Amino acid sequence: MASVPTNFYDLTRDALVTLTTSWGFSPVHALRLWAYVYLSGQESWANMPDLPARFRAKAENEITFGRLNVATEQLSNDGFTHKYLLSLTDQRRIETVLMRYTGRVTACISSQVGCAMGCVFCATGQMGFIRHLTPGEIVAQAMHVDAILRGTPKGAALAEPKSSSPHSRHERLRNIVLMGMGEPLHNYDSVMTAIDILRDPTGLALGAKKITLSTVGVVPGIIRLADEARPVHLAVSLHGATQEERAALVPVAKKWPLAELMDACRYYIQKRERRIFYEWTLIEGKNDSAENAHAVGRLLHGQLAQVNLIPLNPTAGYDGGPTGREAAHRFQKILSEHGLPSTVRQRRGIDIAAGCGQLATAR
Ligand code: SAH
Ligand code: SF4
């Protein structure tokens, strides 16, 4: 019986070496194959340099490149946010977003199809959980964005931003946020394997401070991340500063209560000597009052923390609206009185429903 080919993007460099040495080849060939794919962005066996024909023939049978095809793409009106709905081999779809603003290029990638966590305002949460992504499906999203940045998009023509972009067409991917569909710490092992592949210095070589993982607050995952010295930034979605208020927006707070979450966060900061970014979706009249801001200040008192305020992107399944600019700045001012640095995230790309999962659920 023929074996199922391995997805190249599922493999760490060590795993690729192990696979090809098991076929009887020198590790040198695996390392050349690895560097060729990640440095050139190409997948053509025919053009692969410096590899014996016998190796190529074997690899061509045993390895596939699990690229993702573009089902839909949308460009925001300002031209700086490009959103892709990508098809997986089972025809499930995930979102990957390329953002070109604040002077840098960032890919926002997904970790699951749907999500089990059920945050009430989130389009992905409203879909429910469908399945985990494999490491290769996570890495392939980065390769998709990297290919676009190189000017060689697969599966779709690239529309250039309408306004002038300070970036050249040949920019490489340098920043990744795991803030697309899904809860990354619910898919821990695949996400960590993908991060190891993305960071490999002989591959895409993303720097230590260039990957940010955002979690809804999966406490065991935060503790594991603190214990394993994987250099990523951690963002924690807070949204409520009391157990009751948070649980109303984030149902998994019942499983991992706020007090336990704060213990895990303090442990992470102390162990990793890194700040945590807390995310706060600002919902008008719900969690954007002066009292809410003071409660955040008290809750995070003494922590090495920064708060990222994100005005809500309205979703079909939730009857709430975004906090206005003035109220957002009032909130921010109160946080600064508590010594907490914060940012208000620009709502760029709102015209293409840039909130996570909103393109996938629109179909
Ligand atoms: N599951 C992870 C990462 C994906 S969501 C997490 O929840 O952290 C990334 C961020 O977008 C989270 O802070 C989430 O609360 C926020 N978010 C989700 N839907 C949103 C919406 N409709 N408007 C604004 N922010 C939203
Ligand atoms: Fe899942 Fe994050 Fe959406 Fe919550 S906000 S449902 S954890 S993707």
Short mmCIF file of N, CA and C in Angstrom, two decimals, residues 71-231:
data_model
loop_
_atom_site.label_atom_id
_atom_site.label_comp_id
_atom_site.label_asym_id
_atom_site.label_seq_id
_atom_site.Cartn_x
_atom_site.Cartn_y
_atom_site.Cartn_z
N ALA A 71 -9.42 31.05 -1.39
CA ALA A 71 -10.83 30.93 -1.74
C ALA A 71 -11.41 32.32 -2.01
N THR A 72 -11.05 33.27 -1.17
CA THR A 72 -11.51 34.64 -1.32
C THR A 72 -10.41 35.55 -0.78
N GLU A 73 -10.30 36.72 -1.34
CA GLU A 73 -9.42 37.70 -0.74
C GLU A 73 -10.08 39.06 -0.79
N GLN A 74 -9.72 39.88 0.18
CA GLN A 74 -10.31 41.22 0.26
C GLN A 74 -9.23 42.20 0.66
N LEU A 75 -9.30 43.36 0.02
CA LEU A 75 -8.36 44.43 0.34
C LEU A 75 -9.15 45.55 1.00
N SER A 76 -8.65 46.07 2.12
CA SER A 76 -9.38 47.15 2.78
C SER A 76 -9.33 48.42 1.93
N ASN A 77 -10.24 49.33 2.18
CA ASN A 77 -10.31 50.56 1.38
C ASN A 77 -9.02 51.35 1.42
N ASP A 78 -8.35 51.36 2.58
CA ASP A 78 -7.11 52.13 2.65
C ASP A 78 -5.95 51.36 2.01
N GLY A 79 -6.19 50.10 1.63
CA GLY A 79 -5.19 49.33 0.90
C GLY A 79 -4.12 48.68 1.76
N PHE A 80 -4.20 48.81 3.06
CA PHE A 80 -3.11 48.31 3.89
C PHE A 80 -3.42 47.00 4.62
N THR A 81 -4.67 46.56 4.55
CA THR A 81 -5.02 45.29 5.19
C THR A 81 -5.54 44.35 4.11
N HIS A 82 -4.91 43.23 3.99
CA HIS A 82 -5.28 42.28 2.95
C HIS A 82 -5.67 40.99 3.65
N LYS A 83 -6.89 40.59 3.43
CA LYS A 83 -7.39 39.42 4.15
C LYS A 83 -7.63 38.27 3.19
N TYR A 84 -7.15 37.07 3.57
CA TYR A 84 -7.30 35.90 2.72
C TYR A 84 -8.12 34.84 3.42
N LEU A 85 -9.06 34.28 2.71
CA LEU A 85 -9.75 33.09 3.17
C LEU A 85 -9.07 31.94 2.43
N LEU A 86 -8.39 31.06 3.17
CA LEU A 86 -7.57 30.01 2.54
C LEU A 86 -8.23 28.65 2.74
N SER A 87 -8.20 27.84 1.67
CA SER A 87 -8.80 26.49 1.72
C SER A 87 -7.78 25.46 2.15
N LEU A 88 -8.19 24.61 3.06
CA LEU A 88 -7.37 23.48 3.50
C LEU A 88 -7.69 22.27 2.62
N THR A 89 -6.94 21.18 2.78
CA THR A 89 -7.16 20.03 1.89
C THR A 89 -8.55 19.42 2.08
N ASP A 90 -9.14 19.57 3.26
CA ASP A 90 -10.49 19.03 3.47
C ASP A 90 -11.58 20.08 3.16
N GLN A 91 -11.16 21.14 2.47
CA GLN A 91 -12.08 22.23 2.04
C GLN A 91 -12.56 23.12 3.18
N ARG A 92 -12.08 22.85 4.40
CA ARG A 92 -12.35 23.82 5.47
C ARG A 92 -11.61 25.09 5.14
N ARG A 93 -12.05 26.20 5.74
CA ARG A 93 -11.42 27.48 5.40
C ARG A 93 -10.96 28.23 6.64
N ILE A 94 -9.83 28.88 6.50
CA ILE A 94 -9.29 29.68 7.61
C ILE A 94 -8.90 31.06 7.08
N GLU A 95 -8.76 31.99 8.01
CA GLU A 95 -8.38 33.35 7.63
C GLU A 95 -6.93 33.65 7.98
N THR A 96 -6.29 34.34 7.07
CA THR A 96 -4.94 34.84 7.29
C THR A 96 -4.97 36.30 6.84
N VAL A 97 -4.40 37.18 7.64
CA VAL A 97 -4.47 38.60 7.31
C VAL A 97 -3.04 39.17 7.22
N LEU A 98 -2.83 39.94 6.17
CA LEU A 98 -1.56 40.63 5.98
C LEU A 98 -1.80 42.11 6.26
N MET A 99 -1.10 42.63 7.24
CA MET A 99 -1.29 44.04 7.61
C MET A 99 0.01 44.81 7.33
N ARG A 100 -0.13 45.88 6.59
CA ARG A 100 1.06 46.68 6.27
C ARG A 100 0.89 48.07 6.83
N TYR A 101 0.96 48.22 8.13
CA TYR A 101 0.90 49.57 8.67
C TYR A 101 1.76 49.69 9.91
N THR A 102 1.78 50.89 10.46
CA THR A 102 2.69 51.26 11.54
C THR A 102 4.14 50.87 11.19
N GLY A 103 4.47 51.06 9.92
CA GLY A 103 5.85 50.90 9.49
C GLY A 103 6.36 49.48 9.44
N ARG A 104 5.47 48.49 9.56
CA ARG A 104 5.95 47.13 9.45
C ARG A 104 4.89 46.21 8.87
N VAL A 105 5.36 45.04 8.47
CA VAL A 105 4.46 44.07 7.87
C VAL A 105 4.23 42.94 8.87
N THR A 106 2.98 42.66 9.12
CA THR A 106 2.65 41.63 10.10
C THR A 106 1.63 40.67 9.50
N ALA A 107 1.81 39.37 9.75
CA ALA A 107 0.81 38.39 9.35
C ALA A 107 0.04 37.96 10.58
N CYS A 108 -1.28 37.96 10.46
CA CYS A 108 -2.13 37.47 11.54
C CYS A 108 -2.61 36.09 11.11
N ILE A 109 -2.21 35.05 11.86
CA ILE A 109 -2.51 33.70 11.39
C ILE A 109 -3.40 32.92 12.36
N SER A 110 -4.04 31.89 11.81
CA SER A 110 -5.02 31.10 12.56
C SER A 110 -4.37 29.84 13.12
N SER A 111 -4.95 29.33 14.21
CA SER A 111 -4.43 28.10 14.82
C SER A 111 -5.45 26.96 14.82
N GLN A 112 -6.71 27.29 14.56
CA GLN A 112 -7.77 26.26 14.52
C GLN A 112 -8.82 26.67 13.48
N VAL A 113 -9.62 25.68 13.06
CA VAL A 113 -10.82 26.01 12.30
C VAL A 113 -11.92 26.15 13.34
N GLY A 114 -12.47 27.37 13.48
CA GLY A 114 -13.43 27.63 14.55
C GLY A 114 -12.72 27.72 15.88
N CYS A 115 -13.49 27.72 16.96
CA CYS A 115 -12.89 27.81 18.30
C CYS A 115 -13.89 27.29 19.33
N ALA A 116 -13.34 26.61 20.33
CA ALA A 116 -14.20 25.99 21.36
C ALA A 116 -14.51 26.94 22.52
N MET A 117 -13.91 28.14 22.52
CA MET A 117 -13.93 28.95 23.74
C MET A 117 -15.19 29.82 23.87
N GLY A 118 -15.84 30.09 22.76
CA GLY A 118 -17.18 30.69 22.82
C GLY A 118 -17.28 32.13 23.30
N CYS A 119 -16.24 32.93 23.15
CA CYS A 119 -16.35 34.34 23.55
C CYS A 119 -17.53 34.96 22.78
N VAL A 120 -18.39 35.66 23.51
CA VAL A 120 -19.70 35.99 22.93
C VAL A 120 -19.63 36.94 21.74
N PHE A 121 -18.61 37.81 21.72
CA PHE A 121 -18.55 38.84 20.67
C PHE A 121 -17.71 38.42 19.46
N CYS A 122 -17.18 37.19 19.50
CA CYS A 122 -16.19 36.79 18.49
C CYS A 122 -16.83 35.92 17.41
N ALA A 123 -16.62 36.29 16.16
CA ALA A 123 -17.22 35.54 15.04
C ALA A 123 -16.71 34.10 15.01
N THR A 124 -15.44 33.88 15.34
CA THR A 124 -14.90 32.51 15.34
C THR A 124 -15.55 31.70 16.46
N GLY A 125 -15.70 32.34 17.63
CA GLY A 125 -16.37 31.67 18.75
C GLY A 125 -17.80 31.29 18.39
N GLN A 126 -18.44 32.15 17.63
CA GLN A 126 -19.83 31.89 17.23
C GLN A 126 -19.94 30.69 16.28
N MET A 127 -18.82 30.36 15.60
CA MET A 127 -18.81 29.19 14.69
C MET A 127 -18.76 27.87 15.45
N GLY A 128 -18.21 27.89 16.68
CA GLY A 128 -17.93 26.66 17.41
C GLY A 128 -16.62 26.04 16.93
N PHE A 129 -16.23 24.94 17.56
CA PHE A 129 -14.95 24.31 17.23
C PHE A 129 -15.13 23.30 16.11
N ILE A 130 -14.29 23.38 15.10
CA ILE A 130 -14.36 22.39 14.02
C ILE A 130 -13.15 21.45 14.07
N ARG A 131 -11.95 22.00 14.00
CA ARG A 131 -10.78 21.13 14.21
C ARG A 131 -9.51 21.96 14.45
N HIS A 132 -8.49 21.25 14.95
CA HIS A 132 -7.18 21.88 15.13
C HIS A 132 -6.48 21.99 13.78
N LEU A 133 -5.60 22.95 13.62
CA LEU A 133 -4.73 22.98 12.44
C LEU A 133 -3.47 22.17 12.75
N THR A 134 -2.90 21.59 11.71
CA THR A 134 -1.61 20.90 11.84
C THR A 134 -0.51 21.96 11.86
N PRO A 135 0.72 21.58 12.31
CA PRO A 135 1.82 22.55 12.23
C PRO A 135 1.99 23.07 10.80
N GLY A 136 1.86 22.14 9.83
CA GLY A 136 2.07 22.53 8.44
C GLY A 136 1.04 23.53 7.95
N GLU A 137 -0.19 23.43 8.44
CA GLU A 137 -1.22 24.39 8.03
C GLU A 137 -0.98 25.76 8.65
N ILE A 138 -0.30 25.78 9.79
CA ILE A 138 0.04 27.07 10.42
C ILE A 138 1.24 27.68 9.68
N VAL A 139 2.26 26.85 9.42
CA VAL A 139 3.44 27.35 8.71
C VAL A 139 3.07 27.80 7.29
N ALA A 140 2.17 27.05 6.64
CA ALA A 140 1.79 27.39 5.26
C ALA A 140 1.13 28.76 5.17
N GLN A 141 0.47 29.20 6.22
CA GLN A 141 -0.11 30.56 6.21
C GLN A 141 1.00 31.60 6.15
N ALA A 142 2.06 31.36 6.92
CA ALA A 142 3.21 32.28 6.88
C ALA A 142 3.87 32.25 5.51
N MET A 143 3.98 31.05 4.92
CA MET A 143 4.59 30.94 3.59
C MET A 143 3.74 31.64 2.53
N HIS A 144 2.43 31.58 2.72
CA HIS A 144 1.52 32.28 1.79
C HIS A 144 1.79 33.79 1.83
N VAL A 145 1.86 34.33 3.03
CA VAL A 145 2.10 35.77 3.17
C VAL A 145 3.50 36.12 2.67
N ASP A 146 4.47 35.28 2.99
CA ASP A 146 5.84 35.53 2.55
C ASP A 146 5.92 35.55 1.02
N ALA A 147 5.18 34.64 0.38
CA ALA A 147 5.18 34.59 -1.09
C ALA A 147 4.60 35.87 -1.66
N ILE A 148 3.56 36.38 -1.02
CA ILE A 148 2.96 37.63 -1.49
C ILE A 148 3.95 38.77 -1.35
N LEU A 149 4.65 38.78 -0.23
CA LEU A 149 5.62 39.86 -0.01
C LEU A 149 6.77 39.78 -1.00
N ARG A 150 7.10 38.58 -1.42
CA ARG A 150 8.15 38.43 -2.43
C ARG A 150 7.64 38.82 -3.82
N GLY A 151 6.34 39.04 -3.93
CA GLY A 151 5.77 39.38 -5.24
C GLY A 151 5.46 38.17 -6.07
N THR A 152 5.42 36.99 -5.44
CA THR A 152 5.08 35.78 -6.19
C THR A 152 3.93 35.05 -5.51
N PRO A 153 2.77 35.68 -5.50
CA PRO A 153 1.64 35.05 -4.81
C PRO A 153 1.20 33.78 -5.51
N LYS A 154 0.74 32.83 -4.71
CA LYS A 154 0.20 31.59 -5.28
C LYS A 154 -1.32 31.69 -5.29
N GLY A 155 -1.91 31.31 -6.35
CA GLY A 155 -3.37 31.13 -6.37
C GLY A 155 -4.18 32.41 -6.55
N ALA A 156 -3.55 33.57 -6.51
CA ALA A 156 -4.33 34.81 -6.66
C ALA A 156 -3.42 35.94 -7.09
N ALA A 157 -4.02 36.85 -7.83
CA ALA A 157 -3.26 38.04 -8.22
C ALA A 157 -3.21 38.98 -7.03
N LEU A 158 -2.10 39.63 -6.85
CA LEU A 158 -1.97 40.56 -5.73
C LEU A 158 -2.36 41.96 -6.17
N ALA A 159 -3.34 42.50 -5.51
CA ALA A 159 -3.68 43.90 -5.76
C ALA A 159 -2.78 44.75 -4.87
N GLU A 160 -2.14 45.71 -5.43
CA GLU A 160 -1.27 46.57 -4.62
C GLU A 160 -2.11 47.52 -3.78
N PRO A 161 -1.62 47.92 -2.61
CA PRO A 161 -2.34 48.92 -1.83
C PRO A 161 -2.62 50.15 -2.68
N LYS A 162 -3.81 50.73 -2.46
CA LYS A 162 -4.18 51.89 -3.28
C LYS A 162 -3.36 53.12 -2.90
N SER A 163 -3.13 53.30 -1.60
CA SER A 163 -2.28 54.43 -1.23
C SER A 163 -0.83 53.98 -1.35
N SER A 164 0.08 54.96 -1.38
CA SER A 164 1.47 54.58 -1.60
C SER A 164 2.01 53.84 -0.38
N SER A 165 2.66 52.75 -0.62
CA SER A 165 3.20 51.95 0.47
C SER A 165 4.68 52.25 0.62
N PRO A 166 5.16 52.40 1.87
CA PRO A 166 6.58 52.64 2.05
C PRO A 166 7.39 51.37 1.82
N HIS A 167 6.70 50.23 1.64
CA HIS A 167 7.43 48.97 1.56
C HIS A 167 7.66 48.54 0.11
N SER A 168 8.76 47.89 -0.11
CA SER A 168 9.02 47.38 -1.45
C SER A 168 8.24 46.08 -1.63
N ARG A 169 8.12 45.66 -2.87
CA ARG A 169 7.39 44.42 -3.17
C ARG A 169 8.14 43.20 -2.67
N HIS A 170 9.39 43.37 -2.36
CA HIS A 170 10.18 42.18 -2.02
C HIS A 170 10.48 42.09 -0.53
N GLU A 171 9.67 42.76 0.24
CA GLU A 171 9.83 42.68 1.68
C GLU A 171 9.59 41.24 2.16
N ARG A 172 10.28 40.84 3.22
CA ARG A 172 10.05 39.51 3.77
C ARG A 172 9.19 39.62 5.02
N LEU A 173 8.57 38.52 5.34
CA LEU A 173 7.73 38.47 6.53
C LEU A 173 8.61 38.57 7.78
N ARG A 174 8.29 39.50 8.66
CA ARG A 174 9.12 39.66 9.85
C ARG A 174 8.35 39.57 11.16
N ASN A 175 7.04 39.74 11.12
CA ASN A 175 6.24 39.70 12.35
C ASN A 175 5.03 38.80 12.16
N ILE A 176 4.77 38.00 13.18
CA ILE A 176 3.59 37.14 13.14
C ILE A 176 2.82 37.29 14.44
N VAL A 177 1.51 37.44 14.34
CA VAL A 177 0.67 37.38 15.53
C VAL A 177 -0.28 36.19 15.37
N LEU A 178 -0.33 35.36 16.40
CA LEU A 178 -1.29 34.24 16.40
C LEU A 178 -2.58 34.77 17.01
N MET A 179 -3.29 35.55 16.18
CA MET A 179 -4.51 36.22 16.63
C MET A 179 -5.62 36.03 15.62
N GLY A 180 -5.46 35.04 14.75
CA GLY A 180 -6.50 34.75 13.78
C GLY A 180 -7.56 33.84 14.41
N MET A 181 -8.07 32.90 13.62
CA MET A 181 -9.11 32.02 14.16
C MET A 181 -8.49 31.00 15.12
N GLY A 182 -9.19 30.79 16.23
CA GLY A 182 -8.81 29.70 17.13
C GLY A 182 -8.04 30.14 18.36
N GLU A 183 -7.91 29.20 19.28
CA GLU A 183 -7.20 29.44 20.53
C GLU A 183 -5.88 28.65 20.49
N PRO A 184 -4.76 29.35 20.33
CA PRO A 184 -3.49 28.65 20.13
C PRO A 184 -3.10 27.71 21.27
N LEU A 185 -3.42 28.05 22.51
CA LEU A 185 -3.00 27.17 23.61
C LEU A 185 -3.93 25.97 23.77
N HIS A 186 -5.02 25.92 23.01
CA HIS A 186 -5.87 24.72 22.94
C HIS A 186 -5.31 23.75 21.91
N ASN A 187 -4.37 24.21 21.11
CA ASN A 187 -3.71 23.38 20.07
C ASN A 187 -2.20 23.48 20.31
N TYR A 188 -1.82 23.26 21.58
CA TYR A 188 -0.48 23.62 22.05
C TYR A 188 0.65 23.00 21.21
N ASP A 189 0.63 21.67 21.08
CA ASP A 189 1.79 21.01 20.47
C ASP A 189 1.99 21.42 19.01
N SER A 190 0.90 21.49 18.26
CA SER A 190 1.04 21.88 16.84
C SER A 190 1.51 23.32 16.71
N VAL A 191 0.98 24.19 17.57
CA VAL A 191 1.39 25.60 17.51
C VAL A 191 2.87 25.74 17.86
N MET A 192 3.34 25.00 18.87
CA MET A 192 4.75 25.13 19.26
C MET A 192 5.68 24.55 18.18
N THR A 193 5.26 23.45 17.55
CA THR A 193 6.07 22.91 16.45
C THR A 193 6.14 23.94 15.32
N ALA A 194 5.00 24.55 15.01
CA ALA A 194 4.98 25.57 13.96
C ALA A 194 5.91 26.74 14.33
N ILE A 195 5.87 27.17 15.58
CA ILE A 195 6.73 28.28 16.01
C ILE A 195 8.20 27.89 15.86
N ASP A 196 8.54 26.66 16.23
CA ASP A 196 9.93 26.21 16.07
C ASP A 196 10.35 26.26 14.60
N ILE A 197 9.45 25.86 13.71
CA ILE A 197 9.77 25.89 12.26
C ILE A 197 9.93 27.34 11.79
N LEU A 198 9.02 28.21 12.21
CA LEU A 198 9.06 29.62 11.78
C LEU A 198 10.32 30.32 12.28
N ARG A 199 10.80 29.90 13.45
CA ARG A 199 11.96 30.56 14.05
C ARG A 199 13.28 29.98 13.57
N ASP A 200 13.27 28.84 12.91
CA ASP A 200 14.52 28.17 12.54
C ASP A 200 15.44 29.16 11.81
N PRO A 201 16.67 29.35 12.34
CA PRO A 201 17.55 30.38 11.77
C PRO A 201 17.98 30.10 10.33
N THR A 202 17.85 28.85 9.88
CA THR A 202 18.22 28.57 8.49
C THR A 202 16.97 28.52 7.58
N GLY A 203 15.82 28.90 8.15
CA GLY A 203 14.58 28.90 7.36
C GLY A 203 14.01 30.30 7.31
N LEU A 204 12.76 30.46 7.73
CA LEU A 204 12.15 31.80 7.72
C LEU A 204 12.80 32.72 8.74
N ALA A 205 13.40 32.12 9.76
CA ALA A 205 14.25 32.86 10.71
C ALA A 205 13.55 34.05 11.37
N LEU A 206 12.33 33.82 11.82
CA LEU A 206 11.66 34.91 12.54
C LEU A 206 12.34 35.13 13.88
N GLY A 207 12.57 36.39 14.21
CA GLY A 207 13.33 36.73 15.41
C GLY A 207 12.56 36.43 16.69
N ALA A 208 13.29 36.39 17.80
CA ALA A 208 12.72 36.00 19.09
C ALA A 208 11.56 36.89 19.49
N LYS A 209 11.65 38.15 19.14
CA LYS A 209 10.59 39.06 19.59
C LYS A 209 9.57 39.34 18.51
N LYS A 210 9.52 38.49 17.51
CA LYS A 210 8.69 38.78 16.35
C LYS A 210 7.43 37.93 16.26
N ILE A 211 7.25 37.03 17.21
CA ILE A 211 6.04 36.21 17.21
C ILE A 211 5.27 36.49 18.49
N THR A 212 4.00 36.84 18.34
CA THR A 212 3.15 37.08 19.51
C THR A 212 2.01 36.08 19.49
N LEU A 213 1.86 35.40 20.62
CA LEU A 213 0.79 34.41 20.76
C LEU A 213 -0.28 35.01 21.67
N SER A 214 -1.51 35.01 21.21
CA SER A 214 -2.60 35.56 22.01
C SER A 214 -3.48 34.42 22.53
N THR A 215 -3.71 34.42 23.84
CA THR A 215 -4.56 33.39 24.44
C THR A 215 -5.74 34.00 25.18
N VAL A 216 -6.83 33.25 25.19
CA VAL A 216 -8.02 33.67 25.93
C VAL A 216 -7.81 33.50 27.44
N GLY A 217 -6.72 32.77 27.80
CA GLY A 217 -6.44 32.55 29.22
C GLY A 217 -6.51 31.08 29.61
N VAL A 218 -5.90 30.23 28.77
CA VAL A 218 -5.82 28.79 29.07
C VAL A 218 -4.69 28.62 30.08
N VAL A 219 -5.06 28.53 31.36
CA VAL A 219 -4.07 28.59 32.45
C VAL A 219 -2.97 27.53 32.34
N PRO A 220 -3.31 26.23 32.11
CA PRO A 220 -2.22 25.24 32.04
C PRO A 220 -1.25 25.55 30.89
N GLY A 221 -1.77 26.09 29.79
CA GLY A 221 -0.93 26.44 28.64
C GLY A 221 0.03 27.58 28.97
N ILE A 222 -0.45 28.56 29.74
CA ILE A 222 0.40 29.70 30.12
C ILE A 222 1.54 29.21 31.02
N ILE A 223 1.21 28.30 31.94
CA ILE A 223 2.25 27.78 32.85
C ILE A 223 3.27 26.96 32.05
N ARG A 224 2.79 26.15 31.11
CA ARG A 224 3.70 25.36 30.28
C ARG A 224 4.61 26.26 29.43
N LEU A 225 4.02 27.32 28.90
CA LEU A 225 4.78 28.27 28.09
C LEU A 225 5.84 28.97 28.94
N ALA A 226 5.51 29.23 30.21
CA ALA A 226 6.47 29.86 31.11
C ALA A 226 7.62 28.89 31.41
N ASP A 227 7.31 27.59 31.52
CA ASP A 227 8.33 26.60 31.88
C ASP A 227 9.22 26.23 30.70
N GLU A 228 8.65 26.21 29.50
CA GLU A 228 9.45 25.88 28.31
C GLU A 228 9.99 27.23 27.80
N ALA A 229 11.25 27.31 27.57
CA ALA A 229 11.82 28.63 27.25
C ALA A 229 11.63 28.99 25.79
N ARG A 230 10.38 29.04 25.34
CA ARG A 230 10.15 29.37 23.92
C ARG A 230 9.99 30.88 23.79
N PRO A 231 10.87 31.53 23.05
CA PRO A 231 10.84 33.00 23.04
C PRO A 231 9.76 33.58 22.14
#
